[in-house]
């Protein structure tokens, strides 16, 4: 924008421009002002004056000059472009965008206006708006690095990595190391976006070579390199003299990738620089835990608790003591977590779960009972309570607790599993208690297959016991509806088959057992019942075949049970943090 | 007071209330439909405790089993005598205080005399089960006692004494076993009683430490890790050589084909009505086994196909005790099996041909699940001609093993189901008299008309406790018939032979059986309740050897002794 774009040349202008080119900006201004005294309507002189003033940082003065250009050449893009550029430099992006638009209104193919408007809109994160201008700018000047770079960056932001890569491949990075580093960094980002972590890692490595102090580039290099499965050992050294925050960021990155061994020194360094940092203590302890240094983790958390005792830290300490085999200490710390933050549902759950896992059911029950009072909408508190009752063989209360959980979250697979774990006789003994609630639940959720099944299964056992044919008919209807609502509902299919078997409708039973087995080939129960049905049909060979399969499957099931120790452990380990209240970070997740 | 103590107090209060209420019932409202069982053990002189000395704070599986009891007439005086299997301890006992099995002779006056020493039956050790049969066909019932260690066979000398013939007869075990239940049977129908012995775990597991986590003492709920995962065992079959000796034919007979199990109680019956005895074994935590007799000296195990190995869903159960009877009058013997706590009992209805369908829930038998259930029997307590069901329960660890177990005795009730005659049963445990309301840690139970009253009484072996003797004092007006069968070509005790009793309205089938309940022995005589019938239209005896005797118009309310090919040889009116 420095050359005389107006066509109105003069010797004075030439002399001033020569000075401007040499960087003698103040002299340029003196020369221009002198010339303007003679030619006050010369737009070229005003334009050059604006440029010189802008270079000297005299923005207001520069703006006045560009305004004068606009006044003298109202149909030209020149004044608008330069004034827009000035605003852009001053980070007045909205004004800049408006002026570039006016420039384009006057000269629709003006490259400067196209590129300027596109780049400005991109700065404003209006990538969709920016895209057509940058596309047009780059199509008119595909050799222009800046236009191509901005276009590629915008495509990247628009999550169009394939197009961005195409643009980048056609660009030649300039000699400037900084710009080249930016180019490779963008190339890395685009490759990462397209899922090519290996390629991204190579681009980031090039960018980091060119700008070895760029921490952000190094972070990206680490991220993609680890993501590509490369060893952390193959990474170049981090930039020198990182801040605590940067060490922490690196630690988090390694920890998030599961490379806790690499995370440990980063967190250690962070903690050395900021010895009272809460988050660092937490994460360092977490990394220690994950690298098998439970005792170090305990010490870090104990020091952190001495500085600031939070429920989260006590809870974490509880899990560390549990892992170290110090059950009593673990209980103590889980208890402290609850005391320190009694409004945290997670801590109640963890305390109750700790008791459950160690078969100390009565204390577990007390915790979960309190938990259900404090957090009545937390389904898992009710399930925990139910499991404690179940383990204490108080089946009526267990059934009621599971029912409460089902009422809160009728679609929860965990609740469904817990309900199904109840022994068949529970429904019989406690029928009058549970029937109205199940019936109401089924009415409230007529489209919930799981609810219909639970009601049907309980009603089924009761109707067998009471010899109620009408109840059996209702059971059949509920099960058929559950299957219609949820095709592939293996449990309901099995129950329906069993219903036919008990009614002596053996042919129908066989068909339904076969369907149940198709849906869940590993159901030993289905194979066993099918065998008995074949037997009743005097198809003894088929019965024997099913029994052979049953034996295999039941053996597998027993082995699996032995591996997972107990249903309780499965339940506890499967529970995500509650969303009902505001919990701390899930234990095991890095703390940001 | 802790909550548990509070609950115990409330429970005790409930028991006392029930006791008083029952007394009132007896005086004013007692009907034929409800028995009135009273524990008369102490008064009758059953004063010796069954002893298990365990460990104060360590749990051994060995402390959990045993407790067999037998009802049999050892001296042929027409009155049932009682044999109680005793146990042992993990520490020695002072000389003169060693626990021994006890034989109590019936004094015919409601009391018994301990004749253990006089009869030569003093024996100490980890006794488990017992069964009775006349293995040498001399007319006197012999006694077989199983042990954690080596079993003992006693020959009844006919003069009021017994002789240990274990070694002489060839049943002395070369190695120690954890033997459990036993039953005499004539599996090859040669007229000589053979012997089946079930085994629980490998002998070494009796003293495997089942210690709870010491750091949790006082806080942790008692957890028995159970037998799961331990090495199972195989059953034993001894063939009677006909000369007073036996040969182990277990393998040749096909008993070792199934995978090892944790066997408890055998129940031998002709389940498919083919005239040959089959063997069902209640197994703990493993499939219960059903050995079908192939009529050629071998058996085929077909528990799964028969539908008696598991519950109806194919889940293994903690099988303990077992009995067989035709509860619905269809002519086929059905099976009742007791199981661990949190499991229902199992009622397997015989569909004919030895195939069964579980009917526990539909029969109304799914309600009692809280206790570990052990000895059981079909008995007709009200003589209405419909077999009812009696079950004894007990905590897995007996009381008195140490402070830790003091609070564990929360079960131990007796369960009584009345047969309603429509395939269903009604739980009348709370209305069976005060004898049912006292909780004891029971194992074996044996059923028979001990007091010659025409009604069925029950004797129960309680762990670390005195025995229970439940006398049915209900004034039943229903008729009855007691049959004593004497074989000639068939084995002398007629074990395996059937009695079929028909009145104008009913047809009942029973079989003379050795073993059953939980490692115990019921009266070998067949007791039939007859309702309001004043005579039996027809009595048919199907001797195990294949012959048949038929008697018509037999009067009721008496003991009738029938000898094979000779007919009725005596009748005694009680």
Tab-separated table of C-alpha atoms in Angstrom, chain B residues 53-368:
chain	number	residue	atom	x	y	z
B	53	UNK	CA	-15.259	-78.572	70.098
B	54	UNK	CA	-14.212	-76.104	67.473
B	55	UNK	CA	-11.858	-73.190	67.695
B	56	UNK	CA	-12.573	-69.945	69.474
B	57	UNK	CA	-11.886	-67.678	66.509
B	58	UNK	CA	-11.112	-69.852	63.568
B	59	UNK	CA	-13.601	-71.525	61.338
B	60	UNK	CA	-13.155	-75.058	60.134
B	61	UNK	CA	-15.569	-76.747	57.783
B	62	UNK	CA	-15.346	-79.836	59.902
B	63	UNK	CA	-17.337	-78.055	62.605
B	64	UNK	CA	-20.305	-77.693	60.307
B	65	UNK	CA	-21.311	-81.256	59.471
B	66	UNK	CA	-22.425	-84.407	61.211
B	67	UNK	CA	-25.414	-84.960	63.429
B	68	UNK	CA	-27.048	-88.056	62.025
B	69	UNK	CA	-29.735	-89.874	64.002
B	70	UNK	CA	-31.396	-93.255	63.594
B	71	UNK	CA	-34.746	-94.641	64.693
B	72	UNK	CA	-34.732	-98.429	64.668
B	73	UNK	CA	-35.790	-101.372	66.733
B	74	UNK	CA	-32.448	-102.955	67.547
B	75	UNK	CA	-33.827	-105.510	69.977
B	76	UNK	CA	-36.945	-106.498	68.051
B	77	UNK	CA	-39.247	-105.615	70.928
B	78	UNK	CA	-41.561	-103.702	68.649
B	79	UNK	CA	-40.511	-100.308	70.002
B	80	UNK	CA	-38.270	-97.834	68.260
B	81	UNK	CA	-34.906	-97.151	69.829
B	82	UNK	CA	-32.781	-94.090	69.143
B	83	UNK	CA	-29.188	-93.876	68.003
B	84	UNK	CA	-27.514	-90.468	68.010
B	85	UNK	CA	-24.246	-89.870	66.196
B	86	UNK	CA	-21.833	-87.805	68.221
B	87	UNK	CA	-18.915	-85.739	67.130
B	88	UNK	CA	-15.533	-84.684	68.400
B	89	UNK	CA	-13.263	-81.653	68.759
B	90	UNK	CA	-10.135	-79.978	67.625
B	91	UNK	CA	-8.653	-80.513	71.065
B	92	UNK	CA	-8.547	-83.744	73.045
B	93	UNK	CA	-10.996	-84.551	75.794
B	94	UNK	CA	-10.088	-85.746	79.290
B	95	UNK	CA	-10.266	-89.487	79.797
B	96	UNK	CA	-13.782	-90.475	80.714
B	97	UNK	CA	-15.304	-87.401	79.102
B	98	UNK	CA	-14.846	-88.331	75.510
B	99	UNK	CA	-17.987	-87.818	73.479
B	100	UNK	CA	-19.437	-91.022	72.097
B	101	UNK	CA	-22.375	-92.051	70.010
B	102	UNK	CA	-25.402	-92.968	72.081
B	103	UNK	CA	-27.947	-95.753	71.777
B	104	UNK	CA	-31.085	-95.220	73.807
B	105	UNK	CA	-33.294	-98.249	74.405
B	106	UNK	CA	-37.010	-97.586	74.469
B	107	UNK	CA	-38.425	-98.427	77.900
B	108	UNK	CA	-42.001	-98.634	76.530
B	109	UNK	CA	-43.136	-95.999	78.975
B	110	UNK	CA	-42.114	-92.828	77.251
B	111	UNK	CA	-38.584	-92.995	78.578
B	112	UNK	CA	-35.298	-94.338	77.311
B	113	UNK	CA	-32.214	-95.893	78.799
B	114	UNK	CA	-28.737	-95.162	77.499
B	115	UNK	CA	-27.427	-98.607	76.597
B	116	UNK	CA	-24.436	-97.489	74.586
B	117	UNK	CA	-21.819	-99.153	76.691
B	118	UNK	CA	-23.859	-102.285	77.329
B	119	UNK	CA	-24.462	-102.789	73.619
B	120	UNK	CA	-20.836	-102.258	72.688
B	121	UNK	CA	-21.405	-99.064	70.755
B	122	UNK	CA	-19.063	-96.749	72.651
B	123	UNK	CA	-17.134	-95.006	69.954
B	124	UNK	CA	-15.588	-91.564	69.712
B	125	UNK	CA	-14.654	-89.600	66.649
B	126	UNK	CA	-15.991	-87.147	64.116
B	127	UNK	CA	-19.245	-89.026	63.592
B	128	UNK	CA	-21.327	-87.901	60.645
B	129	UNK	CA	-24.186	-90.077	59.521
B	130	UNK	CA	-25.916	-93.358	60.138
B	131	UNK	CA	-28.045	-95.914	58.385
B	132	UNK	CA	-29.622	-99.219	59.274
B	133	UNK	CA	-30.158	-102.532	57.497
B	134	UNK	CA	-29.938	-106.242	58.064
B	135	UNK	CA	-26.929	-106.944	55.902
B	136	UNK	CA	-26.642	-110.607	56.896
B	137	UNK	CA	-30.383	-111.315	56.893
B	138	UNK	CA	-30.292	-112.667	60.421
B	139	UNK	CA	-33.416	-110.796	61.482
B	140	UNK	CA	-31.609	-108.137	63.506
B	141	UNK	CA	-30.922	-104.662	62.216
B	142	UNK	CA	-27.274	-103.759	61.839
B	143	UNK	CA	-25.848	-100.306	62.117
B	144	UNK	CA	-23.498	-98.385	59.856
B	145	UNK	CA	-21.955	-95.154	61.118
B	146	UNK	CA	-20.033	-92.779	58.851
B	147	UNK	CA	-17.086	-90.770	60.046
B	148	UNK	CA	-14.745	-88.027	59.141
B	149	UNK	CA	-12.025	-90.649	59.159
B	150	UNK	CA	-13.075	-94.270	58.778
B	151	UNK	CA	-16.593	-95.682	58.821
B	152	UNK	CA	-17.758	-98.373	61.220
B	153	UNK	CA	-20.121	-101.282	60.559
B	154	UNK	CA	-21.734	-102.831	63.604
B	155	UNK	CA	-23.207	-106.290	63.419
B	156	UNK	CA	-26.266	-106.784	65.609
B	157	UNK	CA	-25.611	-109.943	67.546
B	158	UNK	CA	-29.277	-110.484	68.333
B	159	UNK	CA	-28.594	-110.554	72.059
B	160	UNK	CA	-28.723	-106.844	72.682
B	161	UNK	CA	-25.124	-106.248	71.709
B	162	UNK	CA	-23.245	-105.181	68.615
B	163	UNK	CA	-19.877	-106.113	67.242
B	164	UNK	CA	-17.652	-103.878	65.179
B	165	UNK	CA	-17.179	-105.902	62.003
B	166	UNK	CA	-15.710	-103.120	59.904
B	167	UNK	CA	-12.503	-104.894	59.122
B	168	UNK	CA	-13.955	-108.363	58.918
B	169	UNK	CA	-16.658	-107.267	56.527
B	170	UNK	CA	-14.238	-105.488	54.215
B	171	UNK	CA	-15.602	-101.972	54.587
B	172	UNK	CA	-12.630	-100.659	56.548
B	173	UNK	CA	-11.285	-97.759	54.563
B	174	UNK	CA	-7.604	-97.791	53.805
B	175	UNK	CA	-7.420	-94.028	53.983
B	176	UNK	CA	-9.325	-91.422	55.896
B	177	UNK	CA	-12.355	-89.977	54.124
B	178	UNK	CA	-14.901	-87.305	54.834
B	179	UNK	CA	-17.802	-89.740	54.696
B	180	UNK	CA	-21.257	-88.267	55.140
B	181	UNK	CA	-24.543	-90.067	54.395
B	182	UNK	CA	-25.091	-93.754	53.848
B	183	UNK	CA	-27.822	-96.164	52.841
B	184	UNK	CA	-28.241	-99.899	52.586
B	185	UNK	CA	-29.814	-101.009	49.332
B	186	UNK	CA	-30.032	-104.136	47.262
B	187	UNK	CA	-29.055	-102.629	43.951
B	188	UNK	CA	-28.588	-105.992	42.201
B	189	UNK	CA	-31.654	-107.568	43.824
B	190	UNK	CA	-29.727	-110.604	44.964
B	191	UNK	CA	-31.355	-110.553	48.378
B	192	UNK	CA	-28.262	-109.207	50.146
B	193	UNK	CA	-28.050	-105.592	51.187
B	194	UNK	CA	-25.315	-103.572	49.563
B	195	UNK	CA	-24.089	-100.288	50.957
B	196	UNK	CA	-23.844	-96.820	49.465
B	197	UNK	CA	-21.720	-94.156	51.177
B	198	UNK	CA	-21.624	-90.559	50.050
B	199	UNK	CA	-18.586	-88.405	50.628
B	200	UNK	CA	-18.413	-84.684	51.216
B	201	UNK	CA	-15.019	-83.061	50.636
B	202	UNK	CA	-11.556	-84.469	50.522
B	203	UNK	CA	-10.442	-85.393	54.032
B	204	UNK	CA	-7.753	-82.705	54.116
B	205	UNK	CA	-10.327	-79.929	53.785
B	206	UNK	CA	-11.914	-80.651	57.140
B	207	UNK	CA	-9.284	-78.638	58.901
B	208	UNK	CA	-8.539	-76.077	56.221
B	209	UNK	CA	-8.592	-72.741	57.945
B	210	UNK	CA	-11.521	-70.568	57.050
B	211	UNK	CA	-10.394	-67.582	58.992
B	212	UNK	CA	-12.028	-64.239	58.530
B	213	UNK	CA	-9.846	-61.192	58.112
B	214	UNK	CA	-8.456	-60.623	61.623
B	215	UNK	CA	-8.402	-56.861	61.135
B	216	UNK	CA	-12.143	-56.916	60.710
B	217	UNK	CA	-12.991	-58.885	63.805
B	218	UNK	CA	-16.003	-57.433	65.440
B	219	UNK	CA	-16.870	-55.307	62.457
B	220	UNK	CA	-17.230	-57.782	59.668
B	221	UNK	CA	-20.323	-59.816	59.199
B	222	UNK	CA	-19.554	-63.481	59.595
B	223	UNK	CA	-18.700	-64.824	56.205
B	224	UNK	CA	-18.241	-68.464	55.487
B	225	UNK	CA	-16.390	-68.736	52.277
B	226	UNK	CA	-17.918	-72.137	51.797
B	227	UNK	CA	-16.805	-75.131	49.898
B	228	UNK	CA	-16.793	-73.579	46.442
B	229	UNK	CA	-13.533	-74.211	44.703
B	230	UNK	CA	-12.464	-77.085	46.945
B	231	UNK	CA	-11.811	-80.536	45.606
B	232	UNK	CA	-14.910	-82.677	45.558
B	233	UNK	CA	-15.237	-86.373	46.159
B	234	UNK	CA	-16.844	-89.453	44.677
B	235	UNK	CA	-19.314	-91.797	46.257
B	236	UNK	CA	-18.706	-95.353	47.328
B	237	UNK	CA	-20.731	-98.489	46.592
B	238	UNK	CA	-20.007	-101.725	48.412
B	239	UNK	CA	-21.475	-104.904	47.000
B	240	UNK	CA	-22.543	-107.506	49.524
B	241	UNK	CA	-20.807	-110.769	48.712
B	242	UNK	CA	-23.487	-112.723	50.552
B	243	UNK	CA	-21.038	-114.085	53.075
B	244	UNK	CA	-20.855	-111.169	55.473
B	245	UNK	CA	-18.273	-109.346	53.444
B	246	UNK	CA	-18.400	-106.493	50.961
B	247	UNK	CA	-16.483	-105.487	47.839
B	248	UNK	CA	-15.995	-101.913	46.701
B	249	UNK	CA	-17.584	-101.784	43.243
B	250	UNK	CA	-17.904	-97.992	42.990
B	251	UNK	CA	-15.991	-97.622	39.762
B	252	UNK	CA	-17.353	-100.685	38.030
B	253	UNK	CA	-20.896	-99.668	38.908
B	254	UNK	CA	-20.409	-96.322	37.182
B	255	UNK	CA	-20.437	-94.151	40.285
B	256	UNK	CA	-17.190	-92.455	39.398
B	257	UNK	CA	-18.253	-91.259	35.971
B	258	UNK	CA	-19.684	-87.925	37.131
B	259	UNK	CA	-17.362	-85.130	38.181
B	260	UNK	CA	-16.576	-85.070	41.890
B	261	UNK	CA	-19.217	-83.444	44.081
B	262	UNK	CA	-19.752	-82.475	47.704
B	263	UNK	CA	-22.104	-85.269	48.652
B	264	UNK	CA	-24.311	-85.357	51.698
B	265	UNK	CA	-27.393	-87.505	51.863
B	266	UNK	CA	-28.374	-90.407	49.624
B	267	UNK	CA	-32.010	-91.257	49.121
B	268	UNK	CA	-32.545	-94.634	47.508
B	269	UNK	CA	-35.852	-95.333	45.799
B	270	UNK	CA	-37.316	-96.839	42.699
B	271	UNK	CA	-38.000	-93.487	41.083
B	272	UNK	CA	-39.084	-94.806	37.699
B	273	UNK	CA	-41.208	-97.672	39.010
B	274	UNK	CA	-39.178	-100.257	37.105
B	275	UNK	CA	-38.672	-102.401	40.191
B	276	UNK	CA	-35.021	-101.531	40.671
B	277	UNK	CA	-33.584	-99.086	43.234
B	278	UNK	CA	-32.125	-95.846	41.932
B	279	UNK	CA	-29.965	-93.524	44.004
B	280	UNK	CA	-30.390	-89.787	44.440
B	281	UNK	CA	-27.715	-87.861	46.354
B	282	UNK	CA	-28.253	-84.364	47.748
B	283	UNK	CA	-25.022	-82.528	47.078
B	284	UNK	CA	-23.800	-79.268	48.486
B	285	UNK	CA	-22.927	-76.533	45.945
B	286	UNK	CA	-22.517	-79.055	43.162
B	287	UNK	CA	-25.046	-80.867	41.015
B	288	UNK	CA	-27.066	-83.357	42.972
B	289	UNK	CA	-26.627	-86.772	41.410
B	290	UNK	CA	-29.258	-89.184	40.196
B	291	UNK	CA	-27.998	-92.685	39.509
B	292	UNK	CA	-30.474	-94.642	37.464
B	293	UNK	CA	-30.204	-98.384	37.917
B	294	UNK	CA	-29.338	-100.141	34.642
B	295	UNK	CA	-30.435	-103.572	36.021
B	296	UNK	CA	-27.011	-104.994	35.248
B	297	UNK	CA	-25.047	-103.938	38.291
B	298	UNK	CA	-24.302	-100.519	36.909
B	299	UNK	CA	-25.821	-97.075	37.109
B	300	UNK	CA	-26.162	-94.157	34.741
B	301	UNK	CA	-25.989	-90.691	36.272
B	302	UNK	CA	-28.679	-88.532	34.727
B	303	UNK	CA	-29.466	-85.855	37.305
B	304	UNK	CA	-29.525	-83.005	34.815
B	305	UNK	CA	-31.784	-84.716	32.338
B	306	UNK	CA	-34.003	-85.954	35.127
B	307	UNK	CA	-34.291	-82.367	36.350
B	308	UNK	CA	-33.096	-83.004	39.894
B	309	UNK	CA	-29.504	-81.778	39.726
B	310	UNK	CA	-30.231	-78.063	40.103
B	311	UNK	CA	-32.995	-75.629	40.739
B	312	UNK	CA	-35.410	-74.892	37.936
B	313	UNK	CA	-33.032	-72.332	36.433
B	314	UNK	CA	-30.050	-74.627	36.387
B	315	UNK	CA	-28.382	-73.123	39.434
B	316	UNK	CA	-26.577	-75.374	41.888
B	317	UNK	CA	-27.860	-75.387	45.431
B	318	UNK	CA	-26.471	-76.230	48.811
B	319	UNK	CA	-28.235	-79.570	49.026
B	320	UNK	CA	-28.271	-81.113	52.490
B	321	UNK	CA	-31.107	-83.476	53.295
B	322	UNK	CA	-33.551	-85.425	51.164
B	323	UNK	CA	-36.596	-87.618	51.287
B	324	UNK	CA	-38.910	-89.210	48.756
B	325	UNK	CA	-42.664	-89.854	48.870
B	326	UNK	CA	-45.687	-89.721	46.623
B	327	UNK	CA	-47.075	-86.436	47.885
B	328	UNK	CA	-49.761	-86.077	45.223
B	329	UNK	CA	-50.930	-89.674	45.042
B	330	UNK	CA	-49.999	-90.314	41.404
B	331	UNK	CA	-48.054	-93.463	42.216
B	332	UNK	CA	-44.592	-92.020	41.635
B	333	UNK	CA	-42.164	-91.052	44.364
B	334	UNK	CA	-41.375	-87.346	44.451
B	335	UNK	CA	-38.319	-85.759	46.030
B	336	UNK	CA	-37.945	-83.100	48.680
B	337	UNK	CA	-34.454	-81.669	49.154
B	338	UNK	CA	-33.324	-79.162	51.773
B	339	UNK	CA	-30.844	-76.497	50.811
B	340	UNK	CA	-28.670	-73.778	52.228
B	341	UNK	CA	-29.956	-70.463	53.522
B	342	UNK	CA	-31.224	-67.983	50.946
B	343	UNK	CA	-32.313	-70.912	48.873
B	344	UNK	CA	-35.720	-72.440	48.827
B	345	UNK	CA	-36.141	-76.103	49.466
B	346	UNK	CA	-36.624	-78.157	46.300
B	347	UNK	CA	-39.739	-80.136	45.570
B	348	UNK	CA	-39.206	-82.239	42.469
B	349	UNK	CA	-42.426	-83.691	41.172
B	350	UNK	CA	-41.979	-87.081	39.519
B	351	UNK	CA	-43.525	-86.943	36.041
B	352	UNK	CA	-43.103	-90.700	35.672
B	353	UNK	CA	-40.225	-92.569	34.051
B	354	UNK	CA	-37.894	-90.969	36.563
B	355	UNK	CA	-38.117	-87.485	35.085
B	356	UNK	CA	-38.971	-84.607	37.383
B	357	UNK	CA	-40.201	-81.027	37.295
B	358	UNK	CA	-39.477	-78.648	40.130
B	359	UNK	CA	-42.709	-77.459	41.718
B	360	UNK	CA	-41.375	-75.640	44.756
B	361	UNK	CA	-42.996	-72.293	44.079
B	362	UNK	CA	-46.291	-73.559	42.796
B	363	UNK	CA	-46.538	-75.949	45.738
B	364	UNK	CA	-46.203	-73.018	48.133
B	365	UNK	CA	-42.853	-74.150	49.495
B	366	UNK	CA	-40.751	-71.114	48.571
B	367	UNK	CA	-41.353	-69.122	51.715
B	368	UNK	CA	-38.801	-70.465	54.167
